[in-house]
Coordinates of C-alpha atoms in Angstrom, one line a residue:
Chain T
M29 CA -55.1 -145.6 1.8
P30 CA -51.9 -146.4 -0.5
L31 CA -52.7 -150.2 -0.4
K32 CA -55.9 -149.5 -2.4
K33 CA -54.1 -147.3 -4.6
T34 CA -51.6 -149.9 -5.5
V35 CA -53.9 -152.4 -6.2
N36 CA -56.6 -149.9 -8.3
D37 CA -53.4 -148.8 -10.6
S38 CA -51.9 -150.7 -12.6
H39 CA -48.9 -148.6 -12.9
S40 CA -45.7 -148.8 -10.3
R41 CA -42.5 -146.5 -10.3
W42 CA -40.3 -149.5 -12.1
M43 CA -42.3 -149.0 -15.0
D44 CA -41.4 -145.8 -16.2
A45 CA -39.0 -146.4 -18.5
D46 CA -36.6 -143.5 -17.5
G47 CA -33.8 -145.6 -15.8
P48 CA -30.3 -145.7 -17.2
E49 CA -30.6 -148.8 -20.2
S50 CA -34.0 -149.2 -19.9
G51 CA -34.7 -150.0 -23.5
I52 CA -33.2 -153.3 -22.5
A53 CA -32.9 -153.7 -18.8
I54 CA -36.6 -153.1 -18.0
S55 CA -36.0 -153.0 -14.2
S56 CA -33.2 -153.7 -11.1
R57 CA -34.1 -155.3 -8.0
V58 CA -32.3 -155.8 -4.7
R59 CA -33.8 -157.7 -1.9
V60 CA -32.5 -158.8 1.3
A61 CA -33.6 -161.7 3.7
R62 CA -33.3 -160.3 7.4
N63 CA -35.1 -162.4 10.5
L64 CA -35.6 -161.3 13.9
A65 CA -33.3 -162.9 16.5
G66 CA -34.7 -165.2 19.0
I67 CA -37.9 -166.3 16.9
P68 CA -38.1 -169.4 14.6
F69 CA -38.2 -168.8 11.2
P70 CA -41.9 -168.4 9.6
H71 CA -42.2 -172.0 8.5
L72 CA -41.9 -173.0 12.2
L73 CA -44.5 -170.5 13.9
N74 CA -48.2 -171.0 14.4
N75 CA -50.5 -168.1 13.6
A76 CA -50.0 -166.4 16.8
K77 CA -46.5 -165.9 16.9
A78 CA -46.4 -164.8 13.1
E79 CA -48.8 -162.0 14.2
D80 CA -46.2 -161.6 16.8
V81 CA -43.8 -160.9 13.9
I82 CA -46.1 -158.5 12.1
H83 CA -46.6 -156.7 15.3
A84 CA -42.7 -156.1 15.5
V85 CA -42.5 -155.0 12.2
R86 CA -45.8 -152.9 12.0
L87 CA -43.8 -151.1 15.0
A88 CA -40.9 -150.7 13.4
V89 CA -41.8 -149.3 10.0
E90 CA -44.1 -146.9 11.6
D91 CA -41.4 -145.0 13.7
K92 CA -41.3 -141.5 12.6
E93 CA -37.0 -141.7 12.1
L94 CA -37.7 -144.1 9.4
A95 CA -40.2 -142.1 7.4
K96 CA -38.1 -139.0 7.7
Q97 CA -35.4 -141.1 6.4
A98 CA -36.9 -143.8 4.1
G99 CA -40.1 -142.5 3.3
V100 CA -43.8 -143.1 4.5
L101 CA -44.1 -146.9 4.8
E102 CA -47.1 -148.7 5.7
L103 CA -48.0 -151.9 7.0
S104 CA -51.1 -154.1 5.2
L105 CA -52.0 -158.0 6.3
L106 CA -52.6 -160.2 3.1
S107 CA -55.9 -161.1 4.1
A108 CA -57.6 -157.3 4.3
L109 CA -57.1 -158.3 0.3
S110 CA -59.2 -160.1 -1.9
P111 CA -57.8 -163.0 -4.3
V112 CA -57.3 -161.0 -6.9
E113 CA -56.2 -158.2 -5.3
R114 CA -53.3 -160.2 -4.1
Q115 CA -52.2 -161.8 -7.6
I116 CA -52.3 -158.0 -8.7
L117 CA -49.8 -157.0 -6.2
V118 CA -47.6 -160.2 -7.5
D119 CA -48.2 -159.2 -11.1
K120 CA -46.5 -155.8 -10.2
H121 CA -43.7 -157.6 -9.0
L122 CA -43.7 -156.0 -5.5
I123 CA -44.3 -159.3 -3.9
S124 CA -43.7 -163.0 -4.4
P125 CA -46.0 -165.6 -5.4
D126 CA -45.5 -167.2 -2.2
L127 CA -46.1 -164.8 -0.2
I128 CA -49.9 -165.5 -0.9
D129 CA -49.9 -169.1 -0.1
N130 CA -51.3 -169.2 3.6
F131 CA -51.7 -165.4 3.5
E132 CA -53.6 -165.3 6.6
R133 CA -50.1 -164.9 8.1
K134 CA -48.3 -162.3 6.4
A135 CA -48.1 -158.7 5.7
V136 CA -46.5 -156.7 3.1
V137 CA -45.3 -153.3 3.7
L138 CA -45.1 -150.6 0.6
R139 CA -44.1 -147.1 0.4
D140 CA -46.2 -145.3 -1.8
D141 CA -44.3 -144.8 -4.6
E142 CA -43.9 -148.9 -4.8
V143 CA -39.9 -148.2 -4.7
I144 CA -39.9 -150.0 -1.6
S145 CA -41.5 -153.5 -0.4
I146 CA -40.9 -155.4 2.6
M147 CA -43.0 -158.7 2.6
V148 CA -43.1 -160.0 6.0
N149 CA -43.4 -163.9 7.0
E150 CA -42.6 -165.2 3.4
E151 CA -39.7 -167.8 3.8
D152 CA -37.7 -165.4 6.3
H153 CA -39.2 -162.8 8.8
L154 CA -38.5 -159.7 6.6
R155 CA -37.9 -159.4 2.8
I156 CA -36.7 -155.6 1.8
Q157 CA -37.0 -155.3 -2.2
C158 CA -36.2 -152.7 -4.3
L159 CA -37.3 -152.0 -7.4
L160 CA -36.4 -149.4 -9.9
S161 CA -36.6 -148.6 -13.9
G162 CA -33.9 -149.9 -16.1
L163 CA -30.4 -150.7 -14.4
Q164 CA -29.9 -148.9 -11.3
L165 CA -29.0 -152.3 -9.2
N166 CA -26.5 -149.4 -6.4
E167 CA -28.9 -147.0 -6.6
A168 CA -31.6 -149.9 -5.4
W169 CA -28.6 -151.4 -2.7
D170 CA -28.4 -147.7 -1.3
L171 CA -32.1 -147.2 -0.3
I172 CA -32.4 -150.7 0.9
N173 CA -29.5 -150.1 3.0
Q174 CA -31.5 -146.8 4.1
V175 CA -34.5 -149.3 4.9
D176 CA -32.5 -151.7 6.7
D177 CA -30.4 -149.4 9.3
G178 CA -33.8 -147.7 9.9
L179 CA -35.7 -151.1 11.0
E180 CA -32.6 -152.5 12.7
K181 CA -32.9 -149.5 14.8
T182 CA -36.0 -150.7 16.9
M183 CA -35.5 -154.7 15.8
D184 CA -33.1 -157.2 16.6
Y185 CA -31.6 -158.9 13.7
A186 CA -30.2 -162.9 13.5
F187 CA -27.2 -162.6 12.7
S188 CA -23.7 -163.9 13.4
E189 CA -20.2 -162.8 13.1
Q190 CA -19.2 -165.6 10.8
L191 CA -21.9 -166.4 8.9
G192 CA -23.9 -162.8 8.6
Y193 CA -27.5 -162.6 8.2
L194 CA -29.1 -165.8 9.2
T195 CA -32.0 -166.9 7.0
A196 CA -34.5 -170.2 6.9
C197 CA -32.9 -171.3 3.4
P198 CA -29.1 -171.8 3.6
T199 CA -28.7 -170.5 -0.2
N200 CA -29.5 -166.8 1.3
V201 CA -27.4 -166.4 4.1
G202 CA -24.6 -164.1 4.7
T203 CA -25.9 -160.6 3.0
G204 CA -29.0 -162.1 2.5
M205 CA -29.0 -160.2 -0.8
R206 CA -30.5 -161.2 -4.0
A207 CA -30.1 -158.7 -6.4
S208 CA -31.5 -159.0 -10.3
V209 CA -32.1 -157.2 -13.0
M210 CA -34.7 -158.2 -15.8
L211 CA -33.8 -158.0 -19.2
H212 CA -34.9 -157.9 -22.7
L213 CA -33.3 -160.1 -25.2
P214 CA -35.2 -160.7 -28.1
G215 CA -32.4 -160.4 -30.7
L216 CA -29.8 -162.7 -29.0
G217 CA -33.1 -165.3 -29.3
L218 CA -34.1 -164.3 -33.0
V219 CA -30.2 -165.7 -33.7
K220 CA -30.5 -168.1 -31.2
Q221 CA -27.1 -167.4 -29.2
L222 CA -29.5 -167.1 -26.0
R223 CA -28.6 -170.3 -24.3
G224 CA -25.0 -169.8 -25.2
V225 CA -25.5 -166.4 -23.2
L226 CA -27.3 -168.0 -20.0
N227 CA -25.1 -171.2 -20.0
A228 CA -22.3 -168.9 -19.7
I229 CA -24.2 -166.8 -16.9
G230 CA -23.7 -169.5 -14.6
K231 CA -21.0 -170.3 -15.1
V232 CA -19.9 -167.0 -13.3
G233 CA -22.0 -167.5 -10.1
L234 CA -25.3 -166.2 -11.6
T235 CA -28.5 -167.6 -12.8
A236 CA -31.4 -166.6 -15.3
R237 CA -34.7 -167.2 -14.7
G238 CA -37.8 -166.5 -16.0
L239 CA -40.3 -163.0 -15.8
F240 CA -42.1 -164.4 -12.1
G241 CA -38.9 -166.0 -10.8
E242 CA -37.8 -169.4 -9.6
G243 CA -39.4 -172.0 -12.1
T244 CA -41.0 -170.2 -14.4
E245 CA -41.0 -169.6 -17.9
A246 CA -39.2 -166.9 -20.3
L247 CA -42.3 -165.3 -21.3
G248 CA -41.7 -162.0 -24.0
D249 CA -38.1 -162.7 -24.0
L250 CA -37.8 -161.3 -20.6
Y251 CA -34.7 -162.8 -18.1
Q252 CA -34.1 -162.3 -15.1
I253 CA -30.3 -162.5 -14.0
S254 CA -29.7 -162.2 -10.4
N255 CA -26.6 -163.5 -8.3
Q256 CA -26.8 -167.2 -6.4
I257 CA -23.8 -166.6 -3.9
T258 CA -24.8 -164.4 -0.6
L259 CA -21.9 -165.3 1.5
G260 CA -18.5 -164.4 1.1
Q261 CA -18.8 -161.4 -1.1
T262 CA -19.8 -158.1 0.1
E263 CA -22.9 -156.6 -1.0
E264 CA -21.1 -153.8 -3.2
E265 CA -19.1 -156.8 -5.0
I266 CA -22.0 -158.2 -5.4
I267 CA -23.6 -155.7 -7.3
S268 CA -20.3 -154.6 -9.4
N269 CA -20.2 -158.1 -10.5
L270 CA -23.8 -158.2 -11.6
T271 CA -23.8 -155.0 -13.1
A272 CA -20.8 -155.8 -14.8
I273 CA -21.9 -159.2 -16.4
V274 CA -25.2 -157.2 -17.4
R275 CA -23.8 -154.6 -19.1
Q276 CA -22.0 -157.1 -21.0
I277 CA -25.6 -159.2 -22.0
I278 CA -26.9 -155.7 -22.7
S279 CA -23.7 -154.8 -25.0
Q280 CA -24.2 -158.1 -26.8
E281 CA -28.1 -157.8 -27.5
K282 CA -27.0 -154.8 -28.8
A283 CA -24.7 -155.5 -31.5
T284 CA -27.2 -158.4 -32.2
R285 CA -29.8 -155.6 -32.8
E286 CA -27.3 -153.4 -35.1
A287 CA -26.3 -156.9 -36.9
L288 CA -29.8 -157.3 -37.5
Y289 CA -30.8 -154.0 -38.6
K290 CA -28.1 -154.1 -41.5
D291 CA -28.5 -157.3 -42.6
R292 CA -31.8 -158.5 -41.6
R293 CA -34.0 -155.5 -41.4
D294 CA -36.8 -156.6 -43.6
F295 CA -37.2 -159.9 -41.7
V296 CA -37.5 -157.9 -38.4
E297 CA -39.9 -155.2 -39.9
D298 CA -41.5 -158.0 -41.2
R299 CA -42.2 -159.6 -37.7
V300 CA -42.8 -156.1 -35.6
Y301 CA -45.4 -155.0 -38.0
R302 CA -47.0 -158.5 -37.8
A303 CA -47.1 -158.1 -34.4
Y304 CA -48.9 -154.6 -34.4
G305 CA -51.1 -155.5 -36.8
I306 CA -52.5 -158.5 -34.9
L307 CA -52.3 -156.3 -31.3
K308 CA -54.1 -153.6 -32.9
N309 CA -56.7 -155.6 -34.5
A310 CA -56.8 -159.3 -32.5
H311 CA -60.5 -160.4 -30.9
I312 CA -59.1 -163.2 -29.3
L313 CA -55.4 -162.8 -27.7
S314 CA -54.2 -165.0 -24.8
S315 CA -51.5 -163.6 -22.4
E316 CA -48.6 -165.7 -23.7
E317 CA -49.4 -164.5 -27.2
A318 CA -49.4 -160.7 -25.7
M319 CA -46.7 -160.9 -24.1
R320 CA -44.9 -162.3 -27.4
L321 CA -46.4 -159.7 -29.4
F322 CA -45.1 -157.1 -27.0
S323 CA -42.1 -158.6 -27.2
E324 CA -41.5 -157.9 -30.8
L325 CA -43.1 -154.6 -30.8
R326 CA -40.3 -153.3 -28.1
L327 CA -37.7 -154.4 -30.2
G328 CA -39.5 -152.5 -33.0
I329 CA -39.5 -149.6 -30.9
E330 CA -35.7 -150.0 -29.8
M331 CA -34.8 -150.4 -33.1
N332 CA -36.7 -147.3 -34.7
L333 CA -38.6 -149.5 -36.8
L334 CA -41.8 -147.8 -35.0
S335 CA -42.4 -145.1 -33.5
G336 CA -45.1 -143.4 -31.4
I337 CA -45.9 -146.1 -29.0
P338 CA -44.1 -145.4 -25.4
A339 CA -42.0 -148.4 -23.8
K340 CA -43.9 -147.0 -20.5
L341 CA -47.2 -148.4 -22.0
L342 CA -45.8 -151.6 -22.9
N343 CA -44.7 -151.9 -19.7
E344 CA -47.9 -151.4 -18.3
L345 CA -49.4 -153.5 -20.4
M346 CA -47.5 -156.6 -19.3
V347 CA -49.5 -156.2 -16.0
R348 CA -53.0 -155.0 -16.9
I349 CA -52.9 -158.1 -19.4
R350 CA -52.8 -160.4 -16.4
P351 CA -55.9 -162.6 -15.3
A352 CA -55.4 -160.5 -12.0
Y353 CA -56.3 -157.4 -13.4
L354 CA -58.5 -158.0 -16.3
I355 CA -60.9 -159.6 -13.4
K356 CA -60.2 -156.3 -11.9
V357 CA -61.4 -154.4 -14.3
A358 CA -64.3 -156.2 -15.8
G359 CA -65.5 -156.5 -12.0
R360 CA -66.6 -160.4 -12.6
E361 CA -65.0 -163.6 -12.9
M362 CA -64.4 -164.9 -16.4
S363 CA -63.4 -167.9 -18.1
A364 CA -60.1 -168.1 -20.1
H365 CA -62.0 -167.7 -23.3
Q366 CA -64.1 -164.6 -21.7
R367 CA -60.2 -162.9 -20.7
D368 CA -59.1 -163.5 -24.0
V369 CA -61.6 -161.5 -25.7
F370 CA -61.9 -158.8 -22.8
R371 CA -57.8 -159.0 -22.9
A372 CA -58.0 -158.0 -26.6
E373 CA -60.4 -155.9 -26.8
L374 CA -58.4 -153.8 -24.0
I375 CA -55.0 -153.8 -25.9
R376 CA -57.3 -153.1 -29.5
N377 CA -58.6 -149.8 -27.3
E378 CA -54.8 -149.0 -26.2
F379 CA -53.8 -149.2 -29.8
K380 CA -56.6 -147.1 -31.5
E381 CA -54.7 -143.8 -31.7
L382 CA -51.3 -145.4 -32.0
Chain Z
M7 CA -40.6 -196.6 -30.9
L8 CA -39.1 -194.0 -32.6
C9 CA -39.9 -190.0 -32.6
E10 CA -42.6 -189.6 -34.4
R11 CA -41.2 -186.0 -35.0
C12 CA -37.7 -186.7 -36.9
G13 CA -38.2 -190.5 -36.9
Q14 CA -34.7 -190.8 -36.1
R15 CA -34.1 -191.1 -32.3
P16 CA -36.4 -193.0 -29.6
A17 CA -39.3 -191.3 -28.7
T18 CA -39.1 -191.1 -25.0
V19 CA -41.5 -188.2 -24.2
H20 CA -44.8 -189.5 -24.2
M21 CA -47.4 -187.0 -24.1
T22 CA -51.4 -187.2 -23.6
E23 CA -53.8 -184.4 -24.4
I24 CA -57.2 -184.2 -23.6
I25 CA -58.8 -181.2 -25.6
N26 CA -62.7 -181.1 -25.3
G27 CA -62.8 -184.7 -24.7
H28 CA -60.8 -185.4 -27.5
K29 CA -57.7 -187.4 -26.5
S30 CA -54.3 -187.3 -28.7
E31 CA -51.1 -188.9 -27.9
T32 CA -47.6 -187.7 -29.1
H33 CA -44.5 -189.5 -28.6
L34 CA -41.4 -187.5 -29.3
C35 CA -37.6 -187.8 -28.5
E36 CA -36.1 -185.3 -25.9
V37 CA -34.6 -182.9 -28.4
C38 CA -37.8 -182.4 -30.2
A39 CA -39.8 -182.5 -27.0
R40 CA -37.9 -179.2 -26.1
E41 CA -37.9 -177.7 -29.3
I42 CA -42.2 -178.0 -29.8
Q43 CA -42.4 -177.5 -25.7
P44 CA -46.2 -175.8 -25.6
Q45 CA -46.6 -173.4 -23.8
G46 CA -47.5 -174.0 -20.2
F47 CA -46.8 -177.8 -20.0
G48 CA -43.0 -178.2 -18.9
F49 CA -41.7 -181.5 -19.7
V50 CA -39.3 -181.0 -17.2
P51 CA -40.2 -181.7 -14.0
Q52 CA -39.7 -178.8 -11.9
I53 CA -37.6 -179.2 -9.4
H54 CA -37.7 -177.2 -6.4
L55 CA -34.8 -175.6 -5.0
H56 CA -35.4 -176.5 -1.5
N57 CA -35.5 -180.5 -2.4
F58 CA -32.1 -179.9 -4.3
L59 CA -30.9 -178.9 -0.8
A60 CA -32.2 -181.5 1.3
G61 CA -30.4 -184.1 -1.5
L62 CA -26.8 -182.1 -0.3
L63 CA -27.7 -181.9 3.2
N64 CA -28.8 -185.6 3.0
H65 CA -25.3 -186.1 1.6
E66 CA -23.6 -184.4 4.2
L67 CA -24.8 -186.7 6.8
G68 CA -24.3 -189.5 5.1
G69 CA -26.9 -190.4 2.6
E70 CA -27.9 -194.0 4.3
Q71 CA -30.3 -191.9 6.0
H72 CA -32.1 -190.9 3.1
D73 CA -35.5 -191.7 3.8
Q74 CA -35.6 -190.7 7.2
A75 CA -39.0 -189.9 8.9
E76 CA -39.6 -185.8 9.6
T77 CA -39.2 -186.6 13.4
T78 CA -36.0 -188.4 13.5
G79 CA -32.3 -187.0 14.4
N80 CA -31.1 -184.2 17.0
R81 CA -33.5 -181.5 18.1
C82 CA -32.1 -178.0 17.8
E83 CA -32.2 -177.0 21.6
K84 CA -33.3 -173.7 21.1
C85 CA -36.4 -174.1 18.7
G86 CA -36.7 -177.6 18.4
V87 CA -36.8 -178.7 14.8
P88 CA -35.6 -182.4 14.3
E89 CA -33.0 -182.9 12.0
G90 CA -35.5 -185.2 9.5
Q91 CA -37.6 -182.0 9.3
I92 CA -34.7 -179.8 7.6
L93 CA -33.6 -182.4 5.6
K94 CA -37.3 -182.9 4.2
Q95 CA -37.7 -179.0 3.9
G96 CA -34.3 -177.9 3.0
L97 CA -34.9 -175.0 5.5
L98 CA -33.7 -174.3 8.8
G99 CA -35.8 -173.7 12.0
C100 CA -33.9 -170.9 13.4
G101 CA -30.9 -168.7 13.9
D102 CA -29.3 -170.8 16.4
C103 CA -30.0 -173.9 14.0
Y104 CA -27.0 -172.7 12.3
P105 CA -24.4 -173.5 15.4
F106 CA -26.4 -175.9 16.8
F107 CA -26.0 -178.2 13.8
E108 CA -22.7 -176.4 12.3
D109 CA -20.9 -179.4 11.4
K110 CA -23.6 -180.2 8.6
V111 CA -24.5 -176.7 7.7
L112 CA -21.0 -175.7 7.0
P113 CA -19.7 -178.0 4.6
L114 CA -23.1 -177.4 2.9
L115 CA -22.6 -173.4 3.2
R116 CA -18.9 -174.2 1.4
R117 CA -20.4 -176.4 -1.4
I118 CA -23.5 -173.4 -1.6
H119 CA -21.1 -170.1 -1.7
G120 CA -17.8 -171.7 -2.1
S121 CA -17.2 -169.5 1.6
T122 CA -18.1 -169.7 5.3
R123 CA -17.5 -166.5 6.0
H124 CA -19.5 -163.5 5.6
T125 CA -17.8 -160.1 4.7
G126 CA -20.5 -158.2 4.3
K127 CA -22.9 -156.3 5.9
V128 CA -22.8 -155.7 9.5
P129 CA -25.8 -154.2 11.5
E130 CA -25.1 -151.1 13.3
R131 CA -26.8 -152.1 16.9
T132 CA -26.6 -156.2 17.0
G133 CA -23.3 -156.0 15.2
G134 CA -20.9 -154.9 17.8
R135 CA -17.6 -156.6 17.9
A136 CA -18.1 -157.9 13.9
R137 CA -18.5 -154.5 13.2
L138 CA -15.2 -153.3 14.5
A139 CA -13.4 -156.3 13.2
K140 CA -14.6 -155.5 9.7
E141 CA -13.2 -151.4 10.4
I142 CA -10.4 -152.7 11.7
G143 CA -9.5 -154.8 8.7
I144 CA -10.2 -151.9 6.4
L145 CA -7.9 -149.8 8.3
K146 CA -5.3 -151.9 7.8
N147 CA -5.5 -152.2 4.4
H148 CA -5.2 -148.7 4.1
L149 CA -2.2 -148.8 6.2
K150 CA -0.6 -151.2 4.0
E151 CA -1.0 -148.9 1.2
A152 CA 0.4 -145.8 3.3
V153 CA 3.4 -147.5 3.8
S154 CA 3.7 -148.7 0.2
R155 CA 2.8 -144.9 -0.7
E156 CA 5.7 -144.0 2.3
D157 CA 3.1 -141.9 3.1
F158 CA 4.4 -142.6 7.1
E159 CA 2.3 -139.5 9.0
Q160 CA -1.1 -141.0 7.7
A161 CA 0.1 -144.6 8.1
A162 CA 1.2 -143.4 11.9
Q163 CA -2.5 -142.1 12.2
L164 CA -3.8 -145.2 11.0
R165 CA -2.2 -147.1 13.5
D166 CA -3.1 -145.2 15.8
Q167 CA -6.8 -145.6 15.2
I168 CA -6.3 -149.4 15.0
H169 CA -4.8 -149.6 18.4
Q170 CA -7.9 -148.0 19.4
L171 CA -10.3 -149.8 17.9
E172 CA -8.3 -153.0 18.9
K173 CA -8.4 -152.0 22.6
S174 CA -12.0 -151.6 22.6
M175 CA -12.8 -154.7 21.0
N176 CA -10.8 -156.6 23.7
E177 CA -13.0 -155.0 26.1
G178 CA -15.9 -155.9 24.7
G179 CA -17.5 -153.0 24.5
E180 CA -18.9 -150.9 21.5
V181 CA -16.8 -147.9 20.4

């Protein structure tokens, strides 16, 4: 059963660090919101009605034609998972934190490589998501588009000629599309240029958020840049705008790193190797500290100050050091302190040979 | 009271921390507070997007109804959700709420997106007319280009295609 594999294995395709620009653009995600016609949005549904929606989606995703086009998709009820396993899906960025509130009436659809996931009965009946390594928004949209076309063959979507796809929240209406790129921007952070960049983003209809979406803090210099407007622009326009801006931010980050390499190499090198030393030797590590150190290490790798540590490992560790995954591996509940000790041990083991 | 850190600006952020039963108080100005903001403790109250929307919608409905109860106002004739609940949650009840509350929703959409017209993907099966309209739009653009290129052979072809599509659209059917 793929879902068990998904929660047992910390690895996901997007972590492979093999996409374009993956040194700075960790991952690209496109998500579209869809609702079934004639059925109230999830927040108004009682449990029986919510199950009807899940049933309709199950029939649609198990369609043989769809499998041929878009790969085998499997639907699982969130109630079939333990709380820790549900959290692991959030940590792997396959579902949103909102999906695990009131999980009794919700479901998730996954393709076995975890590139495609569909949240059922989150804020909208369906949220179809595609997650890829590096800067690949066009590719992600193409995949989503295929899945969406396939699903639409058996489901009637709530759609209006004027307003497009109708969504529970008016901020998503139209294309229902939210495209985002997760960027690692430690260089701009070091030279205190980040605030300026992030402010400018707001002025061109985009928004920057922390690692886990809405309302979360930027952990480990990671920022999600996404579109805000969903109505009045085509999907292709949204994606090409976002890609253009992201490319600019990437080139600014690169220029900053070059300047740092030229003028402040000792300073950066010191930070990178301190981070390396702590990760290799520490006995207590909070996830915030670990994320910060990973960020410095990643910068060192990308600036060729340090070698032998694959970016893929860092991507995976970002998930493996989260509380849920630690508890899963340990097989027991742990206090925050016990987790910090366990986390440090896990990281020491990974870094032993590096 | 002045900020404990810079001693220059008035302290407007007051933080009480209790660690292992030991209580400590810190008084900071906003600038210093932002600089030393400890991990996990947000000074800035998190404003949820839905609250914002509810605020905007409230505005659309003419401010005074601010504190109206969830059960008040018109109800969507399809899903029965009352206006008051939409205001409170910032979420509509169903697809039919959009036309039902149109006079309030359209100005809101203009504010959020700067537009009230979808130009993106149209679902193949349920999209019907909208899909045709979009296709006609694209062909008309091609036609303009062909004319400006003085490629009249292609222009004629495109014109015929447009006529064909317009005809099937007027008949209300699909191609």
